Coordinates of C-alpha atoms in Angstrom, one line a residue:
Chain A
M1 CA -18.3 -24.2 -3.4
D2 CA -21.0 -21.7 -4.1
R3 CA -18.7 -19.0 -2.9
F4 CA -16.0 -20.1 -5.3
R5 CA -18.4 -20.1 -8.1
M6 CA -19.4 -16.5 -7.4
I7 CA -15.8 -15.5 -7.1
F8 CA -15.1 -17.2 -10.5
Q9 CA -17.8 -15.3 -12.2
Y10 CA -16.8 -12.0 -10.7
F11 CA -13.2 -12.4 -11.8
Q12 CA -14.2 -13.6 -15.2
S13 CA -16.5 -10.8 -16.0
N14 CA -14.5 -8.1 -14.4
S15 CA -10.9 -8.7 -15.1
E16 CA -11.0 -6.9 -18.5
S17 CA -13.3 -4.1 -17.2
V18 CA -11.0 -3.5 -14.2
M19 CA -8.1 -3.1 -16.7
N20 CA -10.2 -0.8 -18.9
G21 CA -11.2 1.2 -15.8
I22 CA -7.5 1.7 -14.8
C23 CA -6.7 2.7 -18.4
G24 CA -9.4 5.3 -18.4
L25 CA -8.4 6.7 -15.0
L26 CA -4.8 7.0 -16.1
A27 CA -5.9 9.0 -19.2
L28 CA -8.0 11.3 -17.0
A29 CA -5.0 11.6 -14.7
S30 CA -2.8 12.6 -17.6
V31 CA -5.2 15.4 -18.6
K32 CA -5.4 16.6 -15.0
M33 CA -1.6 16.5 -14.7
Y34 CA -1.3 18.7 -17.8
T35 CA -3.7 21.3 -16.6
C36 CA -2.1 21.4 -13.1
F37 CA 1.3 21.6 -14.5
D38 CA 2.6 25.2 -14.6
F39 CA 4.2 25.3 -18.0
S40 CA 6.8 28.1 -18.0
C41 CA 9.1 28.3 -21.1
P42 CA 12.6 29.5 -20.1
C43 CA 12.7 31.9 -23.1
L44 CA 16.4 31.4 -23.5
P45 CA 17.9 30.3 -26.9
Q46 CA 19.7 27.1 -25.7
Y47 CA 17.0 25.9 -23.3
N48 CA 13.7 26.4 -25.2
R49 CA 13.9 23.4 -27.4
A50 CA 15.1 21.0 -24.7
Y51 CA 12.3 22.2 -22.4
G52 CA 9.5 22.1 -24.9
L53 CA 10.3 18.7 -26.3
G54 CA 11.1 17.4 -22.8
V55 CA 7.7 18.3 -21.5
M56 CA 6.1 16.8 -24.6
F57 CA 7.9 13.4 -24.5
I58 CA 9.1 12.6 -21.0
P59 CA 5.7 12.5 -19.2
P60 CA 4.3 10.0 -21.9
V61 CA 7.2 7.7 -21.1
I62 CA 6.3 8.0 -17.4
L63 CA 2.7 7.4 -18.1
F64 CA 3.5 4.3 -20.2
L65 CA 5.6 2.8 -17.5
C66 CA 2.8 3.5 -15.0
G67 CA 0.4 1.8 -17.3
L68 CA 2.5 -1.3 -17.3
I69 CA 3.1 -1.2 -13.6
L70 CA -0.5 -0.8 -12.6
N71 CA -1.6 -3.6 -15.0
R72 CA -1.8 -6.9 -13.1
Q73 CA -1.7 -8.8 -16.3
S74 CA 1.8 -7.7 -17.1
L75 CA 3.1 -9.7 -14.2
V76 CA 1.0 -12.7 -15.2
M77 CA 2.4 -12.5 -18.7
L78 CA 6.0 -12.2 -17.5
D79 CA 5.5 -15.1 -15.2
E80 CA 4.1 -17.2 -18.0
W81 CA 7.0 -16.2 -20.3
R82 CA 9.8 -16.9 -17.9
R83 CA 8.5 -20.0 -16.2
P84 CA 10.2 -23.4 -16.8
Q85 CA 8.4 -25.6 -19.2
G86 CA 7.5 -28.3 -16.6
H87 CA 4.6 -30.5 -17.6
R88 CA 2.8 -27.7 -19.5
K89 CA 3.9 -26.4 -22.9
K90 CA 4.2 -22.8 -23.5
D91 CA 2.0 -21.3 -26.2
L92 CA 3.7 -18.3 -27.8
A93 CA 0.5 -17.1 -29.4
V94 CA -1.0 -16.6 -25.9
I95 CA 2.0 -14.7 -24.7
R96 CA 1.9 -12.5 -27.8
Y97 CA -1.8 -11.8 -27.3
M98 CA -1.3 -10.8 -23.7
C99 CA 1.6 -8.6 -24.6
S100 CA -0.3 -6.8 -27.3
S101 CA -3.4 -6.2 -25.1
I102 CA -1.2 -4.9 -22.3
M103 CA 0.7 -2.6 -24.7
Q104 CA -2.5 -1.3 -26.2
R105 CA -3.9 -0.4 -22.8
A106 CA -0.7 1.2 -21.7
M107 CA -0.4 3.4 -24.7
V108 CA -3.7 5.2 -24.2
A109 CA -2.5 7.7 -21.5
P110 CA 0.7 8.7 -23.3
V111 CA -1.2 9.3 -26.5
V112 CA -3.7 11.4 -24.6
W113 CA -0.9 13.5 -23.1
I114 CA 0.7 14.1 -26.5
I115 CA -2.5 15.1 -28.2
V116 CA -3.5 17.4 -25.4
T117 CA -0.1 19.0 -25.5
L118 CA -0.3 19.5 -29.3
L119 CA -3.8 20.9 -29.2
D120 CA -2.9 23.3 -26.5
G121 CA 0.2 24.4 -28.4
K122 CA 2.4 25.8 -25.7
C123 CA 5.1 23.1 -26.0
L124 CA 5.6 23.6 -29.7
I125 CA 5.6 27.3 -29.5
C126 CA 8.3 27.1 -26.8
A127 CA 10.4 24.5 -28.7
F128 CA 10.3 25.9 -32.2
S129 CA 10.0 29.6 -31.9
G130 CA 13.7 29.9 -32.3
S131 CA 13.7 28.2 -35.6
M132 CA 11.3 30.5 -37.3
D133 CA 12.2 32.1 -40.6
P134 CA 12.3 35.8 -39.9
E135 CA 11.5 36.8 -43.5
K136 CA 7.9 35.8 -43.0
F137 CA 7.3 38.2 -40.1
V138 CA 7.6 41.9 -40.5
G139 CA 8.8 42.8 -37.0
F140 CA 11.8 40.4 -37.1
A141 CA 13.0 40.9 -40.7
T142 CA 15.1 43.9 -40.0
V143 CA 16.8 42.7 -36.8
S144 CA 20.5 41.7 -36.6
P145 CA 21.0 37.9 -36.3
V146 CA 22.3 38.0 -32.7
Q147 CA 19.4 40.0 -31.4
L148 CA 17.1 37.9 -33.6
E149 CA 18.0 34.7 -31.7
Q150 CA 17.2 36.4 -28.4
L151 CA 14.0 37.9 -29.6
L152 CA 12.6 34.7 -31.2
A153 CA 13.5 32.9 -28.0
K154 CA 11.4 35.3 -26.0
V155 CA 8.3 34.8 -28.2
P156 CA 6.6 32.3 -25.8
C157 CA 6.8 34.7 -22.9
K158 CA 4.0 37.1 -23.4
D159 CA 4.7 39.2 -20.3
D160 CA 8.4 39.9 -21.1
E161 CA 9.0 43.6 -21.4
L162 CA 10.4 43.3 -24.9
M163 CA 7.5 41.3 -26.1
R164 CA 4.5 43.1 -24.6
N165 CA 2.2 44.3 -27.3
N166 CA 4.5 43.1 -30.1
T167 CA 2.4 42.2 -33.1
S168 CA 5.1 40.1 -34.7
R169 CA 5.3 38.0 -31.5
K170 CA 1.6 37.3 -31.8
A171 CA 2.0 36.4 -35.4
V172 CA 4.7 33.9 -34.7
S173 CA 2.7 32.5 -31.8
R174 CA -0.4 32.1 -33.9
Y175 CA 1.5 30.4 -36.7
L176 CA 3.1 27.9 -34.5
R177 CA -0.1 27.2 -32.6
C178 CA -1.8 26.6 -35.9
W179 CA 0.8 24.0 -36.9
S180 CA 0.6 22.4 -33.5
Q181 CA -3.1 22.0 -33.5
A182 CA -3.1 20.7 -37.1
L183 CA -0.6 18.1 -36.0
G184 CA -2.6 17.2 -33.0
W185 CA -5.9 16.7 -34.9
S186 CA -4.1 14.7 -37.6
I187 CA -2.6 12.3 -35.1
L188 CA -5.9 11.9 -33.4
L189 CA -7.6 11.2 -36.7
I190 CA -5.0 8.7 -37.8
L191 CA -5.1 6.8 -34.5
I192 CA -8.9 6.6 -34.4
M193 CA -8.9 5.3 -38.0
A194 CA -6.3 2.8 -37.2
A195 CA -8.2 1.6 -34.2
F196 CA -11.4 1.4 -36.2
L197 CA -9.8 -0.6 -39.0
A198 CA -8.0 -2.9 -36.6
R199 CA -11.2 -3.8 -34.8
W200 CA -13.3 -4.1 -37.9
L201 CA -10.8 -6.1 -40.0
R202 CA -9.7 -8.4 -37.2
P203 CA -12.5 -11.0 -37.7
C204 CA -11.2 -11.5 -41.2
F205 CA -7.9 -12.8 -40.1
N206 CA -7.1 -15.7 -37.8
Q207 CA -10.3 -15.6 -35.8
D208 CA -9.9 -19.1 -34.4
T209 CA -6.4 -18.6 -33.2
L210 CA -7.5 -15.3 -31.7
L211 CA -10.3 -17.0 -29.8
Q212 CA -8.0 -19.6 -28.5
A213 CA -5.4 -17.1 -27.4
R214 CA -7.9 -15.0 -25.7
H215 CA -9.4 -18.0 -23.9
W216 CA -6.1 -19.3 -22.6
S217 CA -4.9 -15.9 -21.6
N218 CA -8.0 -15.4 -19.5
Y219 CA -7.5 -18.9 -18.1
I220 CA -4.0 -18.1 -17.0
D221 CA -5.1 -15.0 -15.3
I222 CA -7.9 -16.7 -13.4
E223 CA -5.7 -19.7 -12.5
Q224 CA -3.3 -17.3 -10.9
K225 CA -6.0 -15.6 -8.9
I226 CA -7.5 -18.9 -7.7
F227 CA -4.1 -20.2 -6.7
E228 CA -3.6 -17.1 -4.5
E229 CA -7.1 -17.6 -3.0
T230 CA -6.4 -21.2 -2.3
C231 CA -3.1 -20.4 -0.7
C232 CA -4.9 -18.0 1.6
E233 CA -7.6 -20.6 2.4
H234 CA -4.9 -23.1 3.1
S235 CA -2.8 -20.9 5.3
R236 CA -5.9 -20.0 7.3
L237 CA -6.8 -23.7 7.9
F238 CA -3.1 -24.4 8.7
A239 CA -3.0 -21.6 11.2
H240 CA -6.3 -22.8 12.8
K241 CA -5.1 -26.4 13.2
C242 CA -1.7 -25.2 14.4
I243 CA -3.3 -23.1 17.2
L244 CA -5.7 -25.8 18.3
H245 CA -2.8 -28.3 18.4
F246 CA -0.9 -25.8 20.5
F247 CA -3.7 -25.4 23.0
E248 CA -4.2 -29.2 23.1
S249 CA -0.5 -29.8 23.8
M250 CA -0.6 -27.2 26.6
R251 CA -3.6 -28.9 28.1
Q252 CA -1.8 -32.3 28.0
E253 CA 1.2 -30.7 29.7
I254 CA -0.9 -29.3 32.4
K255 CA -2.7 -32.6 32.9
L256 CA 0.6 -34.3 33.4
H257 CA 1.6 -32.0 36.2
S258 CA -1.7 -31.3 38.0
F259 CA -3.0 -33.4 40.9
N260 CA -6.7 -33.0 40.1
L261 CA -7.9 -34.7 37.1
P262 CA -10.4 -32.4 35.4
R263 CA -13.9 -33.9 35.3
Q264 CA -16.2 -33.1 32.6
G265 CA -19.4 -31.5 33.8
E266 CA -22.7 -32.5 32.2
G267 CA -23.6 -30.4 29.2
D268 CA -20.7 -28.0 29.9
E269 CA -19.8 -26.9 26.4
E270 CA -18.0 -23.9 27.8
K271 CA -15.7 -26.2 29.8
E272 CA -14.8 -28.0 26.6
D273 CA -14.0 -24.7 24.9
L274 CA -11.6 -23.9 27.7
Q275 CA -9.4 -26.9 26.7
G276 CA -8.5 -27.6 30.3
I277 CA -6.9 -24.2 30.8
T278 CA -8.8 -22.9 33.8
D279 CA -6.8 -20.5 35.8
Q280 CA -4.8 -17.4 35.5
D281 CA -1.3 -18.9 35.8
Q282 CA -2.1 -21.5 33.2
V283 CA -3.3 -18.8 30.8
N284 CA -0.1 -16.8 31.5
K285 CA 2.0 -19.8 30.9
L286 CA 0.2 -20.4 27.6
L287 CA 0.8 -16.9 26.4
K288 CA 4.4 -17.0 27.5
T289 CA 5.0 -20.2 25.6
W290 CA 3.3 -18.8 22.5
Y291 CA 5.9 -16.0 22.5
Y292 CA 9.0 -17.9 23.6
E293 CA 8.4 -21.2 21.9
K294 CA 6.1 -20.9 18.9
P295 CA 4.9 -24.4 17.9
P296 CA 6.6 -26.0 14.8
L297 CA 4.9 -25.6 11.5
D298 CA 3.5 -29.1 11.4
V299 CA -0.1 -30.2 11.9
S300 CA 0.3 -33.8 10.8
Q301 CA 0.0 -34.9 14.5
A302 CA -3.2 -32.9 14.9
T303 CA -4.8 -34.4 11.7
Q304 CA -3.9 -37.9 12.7
R305 CA -5.7 -37.7 16.0
Chain B
M1 CA -16.8 -20.1 13.3
D2 CA -18.4 -19.3 9.9
K3 CA -18.7 -15.7 10.7
F4 CA -15.0 -15.6 11.7
R5 CA -14.0 -17.4 8.6
M6 CA -15.8 -14.8 6.4
I7 CA -14.2 -11.9 8.3
F8 CA -10.8 -13.5 8.0
Q9 CA -11.2 -13.9 4.3
F10 CA -12.2 -10.3 3.9
F11 CA -9.2 -9.1 5.8
Q12 CA -6.9 -11.5 3.9
S13 CA -8.0 -10.6 0.5
N14 CA -8.2 -6.9 1.4
Q15 CA -5.1 -6.6 3.5
E16 CA -3.1 -5.6 0.5
S17 CA -5.7 -3.4 -1.0
F18 CA -6.2 -1.8 2.4
M19 CA -2.5 -1.0 2.6
N20 CA -2.6 0.3 -1.0
G21 CA -5.5 2.5 0.0
I22 CA -3.6 4.0 2.9
C23 CA -0.6 4.6 0.6
G24 CA -2.8 6.4 -1.9
I25 CA -4.4 8.5 0.8
M26 CA -1.0 9.5 2.1
A27 CA 0.1 10.5 -1.4
L28 CA -2.9 12.7 -1.7
A29 CA -2.4 14.1 1.7
S30 CA 1.2 15.1 0.8
T31 CA 0.0 17.0 -2.3
Q32 CA -2.7 18.7 -0.1
M33 CA -0.1 19.5 2.5
Y34 CA 2.1 21.1 -0.1
S35 CA -0.6 23.3 -1.5
A36 CA -1.8 24.3 1.9
F37 CA 1.7 25.2 3.1
D38 CA 2.6 28.8 2.8
F39 CA 6.0 28.9 1.3
N40 CA 7.9 32.0 2.5
C41 CA 11.4 32.3 1.2
P42 CA 13.6 34.4 3.6
C43 CA 15.4 36.2 0.7
L44 CA 18.7 36.4 2.7
P45 CA 22.0 35.1 1.2
H46 CA 22.7 32.1 3.6
Y47 CA 19.2 31.3 4.8
N48 CA 17.8 30.7 1.4
M49 CA 19.6 27.5 0.7
A50 CA 18.8 26.1 4.1
Y51 CA 15.2 26.9 3.9
G52 CA 14.7 25.7 0.3
L53 CA 16.5 22.4 0.8
G54 CA 14.9 21.9 4.2
I55 CA 11.4 22.2 2.7
L56 CA 12.5 19.9 -0.1
L57 CA 14.0 17.2 2.1
V58 CA 12.6 17.2 5.7
P59 CA 8.9 16.6 5.0
P60 CA 9.6 13.5 2.9
F61 CA 11.6 12.0 5.7
I62 CA 8.7 12.7 8.1
L63 CA 6.2 11.2 5.6
F64 CA 8.4 8.1 5.2
L65 CA 8.4 7.5 8.9
L66 CA 4.7 8.1 9.0
G67 CA 4.2 5.5 6.3
F68 CA 5.9 3.0 8.6
V69 CA 3.9 4.1 11.7
L70 CA 0.6 3.8 9.9
N71 CA 1.4 0.3 8.6
N72 CA -0.1 -2.3 10.9
N73 CA 2.4 -4.9 9.8
I74 CA 5.3 -3.2 11.4
S75 CA 4.5 -4.7 14.8
M76 CA 4.2 -8.1 13.1
L77 CA 7.6 -7.7 11.5
A78 CA 9.2 -6.6 14.8
E79 CA 7.6 -9.4 16.7
E80 CA 8.7 -12.0 14.1
W81 CA 12.2 -10.5 14.1
R82 CA 12.7 -10.5 17.9
R83 CA 11.0 -13.7 18.9
P84 CA 13.2 -16.6 20.3
H85 CA 13.6 -19.5 18.0
G86 CA 11.7 -22.0 20.0
Q87 CA 10.5 -24.9 18.0
R88 CA 10.1 -23.0 14.8
G89 CA 13.1 -21.7 12.8
K90 CA 13.2 -18.1 11.5
D91 CA 13.3 -17.5 7.8
P92 CA 15.3 -14.3 6.9
A93 CA 13.7 -14.3 3.4
V94 CA 10.3 -13.8 4.9
L95 CA 11.5 -11.0 7.1
R96 CA 13.1 -9.4 4.0
Y97 CA 10.0 -9.7 2.0
M98 CA 7.9 -8.1 4.7
F99 CA 10.3 -5.2 5.2
C100 CA 10.6 -4.6 1.4
S101 CA 6.9 -4.5 0.8
M102 CA 6.5 -2.1 3.7
A103 CA 9.4 0.1 2.6
Q104 CA 8.0 0.3 -1.0
R105 CA 4.7 1.5 0.2
A106 CA 6.2 4.0 2.6
M107 CA 8.3 5.5 -0.2
I108 CA 5.4 6.7 -2.3
A109 CA 4.3 9.7 -0.3
P110 CA 7.8 11.2 0.1
A111 CA 8.4 10.6 -3.7
V112 CA 5.2 12.5 -4.4
W113 CA 6.2 15.4 -2.2
V114 CA 9.6 15.7 -3.8
S115 CA 8.1 15.6 -7.3
V116 CA 5.4 18.1 -6.6
T117 CA 8.0 20.4 -5.0
L118 CA 10.4 20.2 -7.9
L119 CA 7.7 20.6 -10.5
D120 CA 6.3 23.6 -8.7
G121 CA 9.7 25.3 -8.6
K122 CA 9.5 27.5 -5.6
C123 CA 12.0 25.6 -3.4
I124 CA 14.8 25.4 -6.0
T125 CA 14.2 29.1 -6.9
C126 CA 14.6 30.0 -3.3
A127 CA 17.6 27.7 -2.7
F128 CA 19.7 28.4 -5.7
C129 CA 18.8 32.0 -6.7
T130 CA 22.3 33.2 -5.6
S131 CA 23.9 30.8 -8.1
V132 CA 22.2 32.2 -11.2
P133 CA 24.7 32.7 -14.0
V134 CA 24.6 36.4 -14.2
E135 CA 27.2 36.6 -16.9
T136 CA 25.1 34.9 -19.5
L137 CA 21.7 36.1 -18.4
G138 CA 22.3 39.6 -17.2
N139 CA 24.8 42.2 -16.5
A140 CA 27.6 40.8 -14.4
S141 CA 30.1 43.6 -14.3
H142 CA 28.1 46.2 -12.5
P143 CA 30.5 49.0 -11.5
L144 CA 28.9 50.1 -8.3
L145 CA 28.2 46.8 -6.6
S146 CA 30.7 44.5 -4.8
Q147 CA 30.4 40.7 -4.9
E148 CA 28.5 40.5 -1.6
E149 CA 26.1 43.2 -2.6
I150 CA 25.4 41.3 -5.8
Q151 CA 24.8 38.2 -3.7
R152 CA 22.4 40.0 -1.5
V153 CA 20.6 41.4 -4.5
L154 CA 20.3 38.0 -6.1
A155 CA 19.0 36.5 -2.9
R156 CA 16.0 38.7 -3.2
I157 CA 15.0 37.2 -6.5
P158 CA 12.1 35.1 -5.1
C159 CA 10.7 38.1 -3.3
K160 CA 9.4 40.2 -6.2
E161 CA 8.2 43.1 -4.1
I162 CA 11.6 44.0 -2.6
Y163 CA 13.7 43.1 -5.6
N164 CA 15.9 45.9 -6.6
G165 CA 18.4 44.4 -9.1
Q166 CA 16.7 44.9 -12.4
E167 CA 20.0 46.3 -13.8
V168 CA 21.9 43.2 -12.7
I169 CA 19.5 40.6 -14.0
A170 CA 15.8 40.8 -14.8
N171 CA 13.6 39.1 -12.2
E172 CA 11.5 37.2 -14.7
V173 CA 14.5 36.0 -16.6
A174 CA 16.1 34.6 -13.4
V175 CA 12.8 33.1 -12.2
R176 CA 12.1 31.4 -15.5
Y177 CA 15.6 30.0 -15.7
L178 CA 15.5 28.6 -12.2
R179 CA 12.0 27.2 -12.7
C180 CA 13.0 25.5 -15.9
I181 CA 15.9 23.8 -14.1
S182 CA 13.6 22.8 -11.3
Q183 CA 11.0 21.3 -13.5
A184 CA 13.5 19.4 -15.6
L185 CA 14.9 17.9 -12.3
G186 CA 11.3 17.1 -11.3
W187 CA 10.5 15.2 -14.5
C188 CA 13.8 13.4 -14.4
F189 CA 13.1 12.4 -10.8
V190 CA 9.7 11.1 -11.6
L191 CA 11.0 9.2 -14.6
L192 CA 13.8 7.7 -12.5
M193 CA 11.4 6.5 -9.8
T194 CA 8.9 5.1 -12.3
T195 CA 11.7 3.2 -14.1
L196 CA 13.0 1.8 -10.9
A197 CA 9.5 0.7 -9.9
F198 CA 9.0 -0.9 -13.3
L199 CA 12.3 -2.7 -13.2
V200 CA 11.7 -4.0 -9.7
R201 CA 8.3 -5.3 -10.6
S202 CA 9.2 -6.8 -13.9
L203 CA 12.6 -8.4 -13.1
R204 CA 11.2 -10.3 -10.1
P205 CA 9.3 -12.9 -12.1
C206 CA 12.5 -13.4 -14.2
F207 CA 14.6 -14.3 -11.2
S208 CA 13.3 -15.4 -7.9
Q209 CA 9.7 -16.3 -8.5
A210 CA 9.7 -19.5 -6.5
A211 CA 11.4 -17.9 -3.5
F212 CA 9.1 -15.0 -3.8
L213 CA 6.0 -17.2 -3.7
K214 CA 7.3 -18.9 -0.6
S215 CA 8.1 -15.7 1.2
R216 CA 4.7 -14.3 0.4
Y217 CA 2.9 -17.4 1.6
W218 CA 4.7 -17.5 4.9
S219 CA 4.3 -13.8 5.6
H220 CA 0.6 -14.1 5.0
Y221 CA 0.6 -17.1 7.2
I222 CA 2.3 -15.3 10.1
D223 CA -0.3 -12.5 9.8
I224 CA -3.3 -14.9 9.7
E225 CA -1.9 -16.9 12.6
R226 CA -1.5 -13.9 14.8
K227 CA -5.0 -12.8 14.1
L228 CA -6.4 -16.3 14.6
F229 CA -4.5 -16.6 17.9
D230 CA -6.0 -13.4 19.1
E231 CA -9.4 -14.5 18.2
T232 CA -8.9 -17.9 19.9
C233 CA -7.7 -16.2 23.0
A234 CA -10.7 -13.9 23.0
E235 CA -13.0 -16.9 22.7
H236 CA -11.2 -18.6 25.5
A237 CA -11.5 -15.5 27.6
K238 CA -15.2 -15.4 27.0
S239 CA -15.7 -19.0 28.0
F240 CA -13.5 -18.5 31.0
A241 CA -15.5 -15.5 32.1
K242 CA -18.8 -17.3 31.6
V243 CA -17.7 -20.3 33.7
C244 CA -16.1 -18.1 36.3
I245 CA -19.2 -16.0 36.8
Q246 CA -21.5 -19.0 36.8
Q247 CA -19.3 -20.6 39.5
F248 CA -19.4 -17.4 41.4
F249 CA -23.2 -17.3 41.4
E250 CA -23.5 -21.0 42.3
G251 CA -21.0 -20.5 45.1
M252 CA -22.9 -17.6 46.4
S253 CA -26.2 -19.4 46.3
T254 CA -24.9 -22.4 48.1
D255 CA -23.3 -20.3 50.8
L256 CA -26.5 -18.4 51.4
V257 CA -28.4 -21.6 51.7
A258 CA -25.8 -23.0 54.2
A259 CA -25.9 -19.7 56.1
R260 CA -29.6 -19.7 56.5
C261 CA -29.6 -23.4 57.5
H262 CA -32.3 -24.1 55.1
L263 CA -32.5 -27.2 53.1
P264 CA -32.4 -26.4 49.4
Q265 CA -35.9 -26.5 48.2
K266 CA -36.4 -29.2 45.7
A267 CA -37.7 -27.5 42.5
S268 CA -41.1 -28.9 41.7
A269 CA -41.4 -30.6 38.4
D270 CA -43.3 -27.9 36.6
T271 CA -41.1 -24.9 37.5
G272 CA -39.7 -23.4 34.3
E273 CA -36.2 -22.7 33.1
A274 CA -36.3 -19.2 34.5
S275 CA -36.5 -20.2 38.1
K276 CA -33.6 -22.6 37.6
K277 CA -31.5 -19.8 36.2
L278 CA -32.2 -17.7 39.3
L279 CA -30.0 -20.1 41.3
G280 CA -31.9 -19.5 44.5
I281 CA -31.2 -15.8 44.6
T282 CA -34.8 -14.6 44.7
D283 CA -35.0 -11.4 46.7
Q284 CA -33.6 -8.0 46.9
G285 CA -31.5 -8.4 49.9
T286 CA -29.8 -11.5 48.6
M287 CA -29.2 -9.9 45.2
N288 CA -27.6 -6.9 46.9
M289 CA -25.4 -9.2 48.9
V290 CA -24.3 -10.9 45.7
L291 CA -23.5 -7.5 44.0
K292 CA -21.6 -6.3 47.1
S293 CA -19.6 -9.5 47.2
W294 CA -18.8 -9.2 43.5
H295 CA -17.4 -5.7 44.1
R296 CA -15.6 -6.4 47.4
C297 CA -14.3 -9.8 46.8
K298 CA -14.0 -10.9 43.2
P299 CA -13.5 -14.7 42.7
P300 CA -10.0 -15.9 41.9
L301 CA -9.1 -16.6 38.3
H302 CA -9.3 -20.3 38.9
L303 CA -12.1 -22.5 37.7
H304 CA -13.2 -25.6 39.6
P305 CA -12.9 -28.7 37.5
S306 CA -15.8 -30.6 39.2
A307 CA -19.5 -29.9 39.0
L308 CA -19.8 -30.2 42.8
P309 CA -20.2 -26.9 44.6
S310 CA -17.3 -26.1 46.8
R311 CA -17.8 -24.7 50.3
N312 CA -15.3 -22.0 49.9
G313 CA -16.4 -20.9 46.5
W314 CA -14.9 -17.5 46.7
A315 CA -12.3 -17.8 49.4
G316 CA -9.4 -18.1 46.9
E317 CA -8.2 -21.5 48.1
G318 CA -8.4 -24.5 45.9
Q319 CA -5.5 -26.4 44.3
S320 CA -2.2 -24.5 44.0
P321 CA -1.4 -23.0 40.7
V322 CA 0.3 -25.4 38.4
H323 CA 3.9 -24.8 37.4
P324 CA 4.9 -27.5 35.0
S325 CA 8.6 -27.9 34.7
A326 CA 10.3 -28.5 31.4
A327 CA 8.0 -31.0 29.9
Q328 CA 8.8 -33.3 27.0
R329 CA 8.7 -31.6 23.6
E330 CA 8.0 -33.0 20.2
T331 CA 11.5 -33.4 18.7
A332 CA 11.0 -34.5 15.1
A333 CA 11.7 -32.0 12.4
Y334 CA 8.4 -30.7 11.0
Y335 CA 7.4 -29.3 7.7
S336 CA 4.2 -28.0 6.3
L337 CA 2.3 -30.0 3.7
V338 CA 2.5 -27.1 1.3

């Protein structure tokens, strides 16, 4: 029982910290993914916006789904939601609590990606350089509309032959980056303020239902883990008994057909361990029977002995 | 048995995390392999597509097979699939569960390779550079070049040093275009895989949870039973060897006494354990004979049931090997208490 107690305490204290750890790792992974990703704007009028907005919004969806998949609690919550009522009523407040805590953790990595993208600026420059107002920028004001579209589309590509050392390109680029970074910082500020308020004001509303919901969601999680542990224990004991029963039934079979009754030697523990299987052919027969005729999954005979 | 119990529990609780670890290592290995691989586009019209698509699709297949090879449970699955029915029925749901969980883990490294390849862009650039829409991006109607010439020029797009078609289409424009398409495909592929994984994981509790719990229990059981059987056989072999060797020494000592026509010296009351263990082999010559006999004429794999020493300890006679015919079997239908 001591072992079970230790395991209880481990799971109790570490379930949330394991989830937080995974959440943090995913956020770091998203930053690393962004830095490794070789952003290359196509610099073509029809493709820029799709590419820029795609790189800004598709990876967050992927990261969100990853956050849900890697979180063990989401399975527990789904299980609890879909199970038949049986003898235990379902408490919707617990399910809601679990759902909200899972969603909060899963949203961290996508938000990190979006903020890093905005603060870096490349995506917005790529997506919106084609929609700039040419009047604001000296170099583009006097160009024909058809050429304007092409030129503006090439702004994100610094090394393009048309755009090298073009001061208007740099102006557009700086303008868009400024907007992008302002947006990024504002979103970051709003989110942090929202998190701060939510945490600070929460004790003012429904503290008792919150405590209950948290307790029972923890309980469901632990109960699931212990059920799996107990099933493992049980299957190990079952296998142990099944195999001993198999060896015993082989010994009885051999006894029936041998002419020499095995005599117990004094103090011969090893002989008892041998279960009456004492020569090469008997061992070979045992191994062959194990493969060709596995014993039935029933140890009630063994336990009744 | 306590030590074995602890080891079993370690393996059981960590079997899944062990397999997840191997899966993660293979995914990292596949990214490392890709970055170490020196991609070298041939820049010839018909070879480009074969090379590019080959690099995109052949290594994932290899990684998939490797994922199965490195998984310990594959032999367990094969054994369970091929064994005769015997007294225990076969449950196809268990086999399906084992196969699905192995296949899911084996799919991760190939999916990582394909995503990294697509997001990097070199393969698609190499494979599809001859299909760039020159009309929209460049100068399609070049007066001096025939269609094949244009194809040959386009095939050199990935090789910047030998590219000579700046009038047809600028190299950077074509490369940017192809890379954009490749990265879009890459992100869509990753999104698709993640969505599939999410659906598979989240729809399961909605539909076959009870059957799933059953399959999982019995697949773990088969694994544990196999390990436990191996352990029990190892213990049995140890006891067998111990008794066999003990009987060999006893047989030798009795034979030596008989050969020298000496009556066995009765051990005096105050001789210690050690001299009993020596079994009458107390000088160099005797010991050498024992060792020689062990090498030249190993005892048969047949232990004597009685405690009395036998005259022909190592001659290989004794009762004939037992061949039990079809014995009675338990015939009732059996079920686990779970």
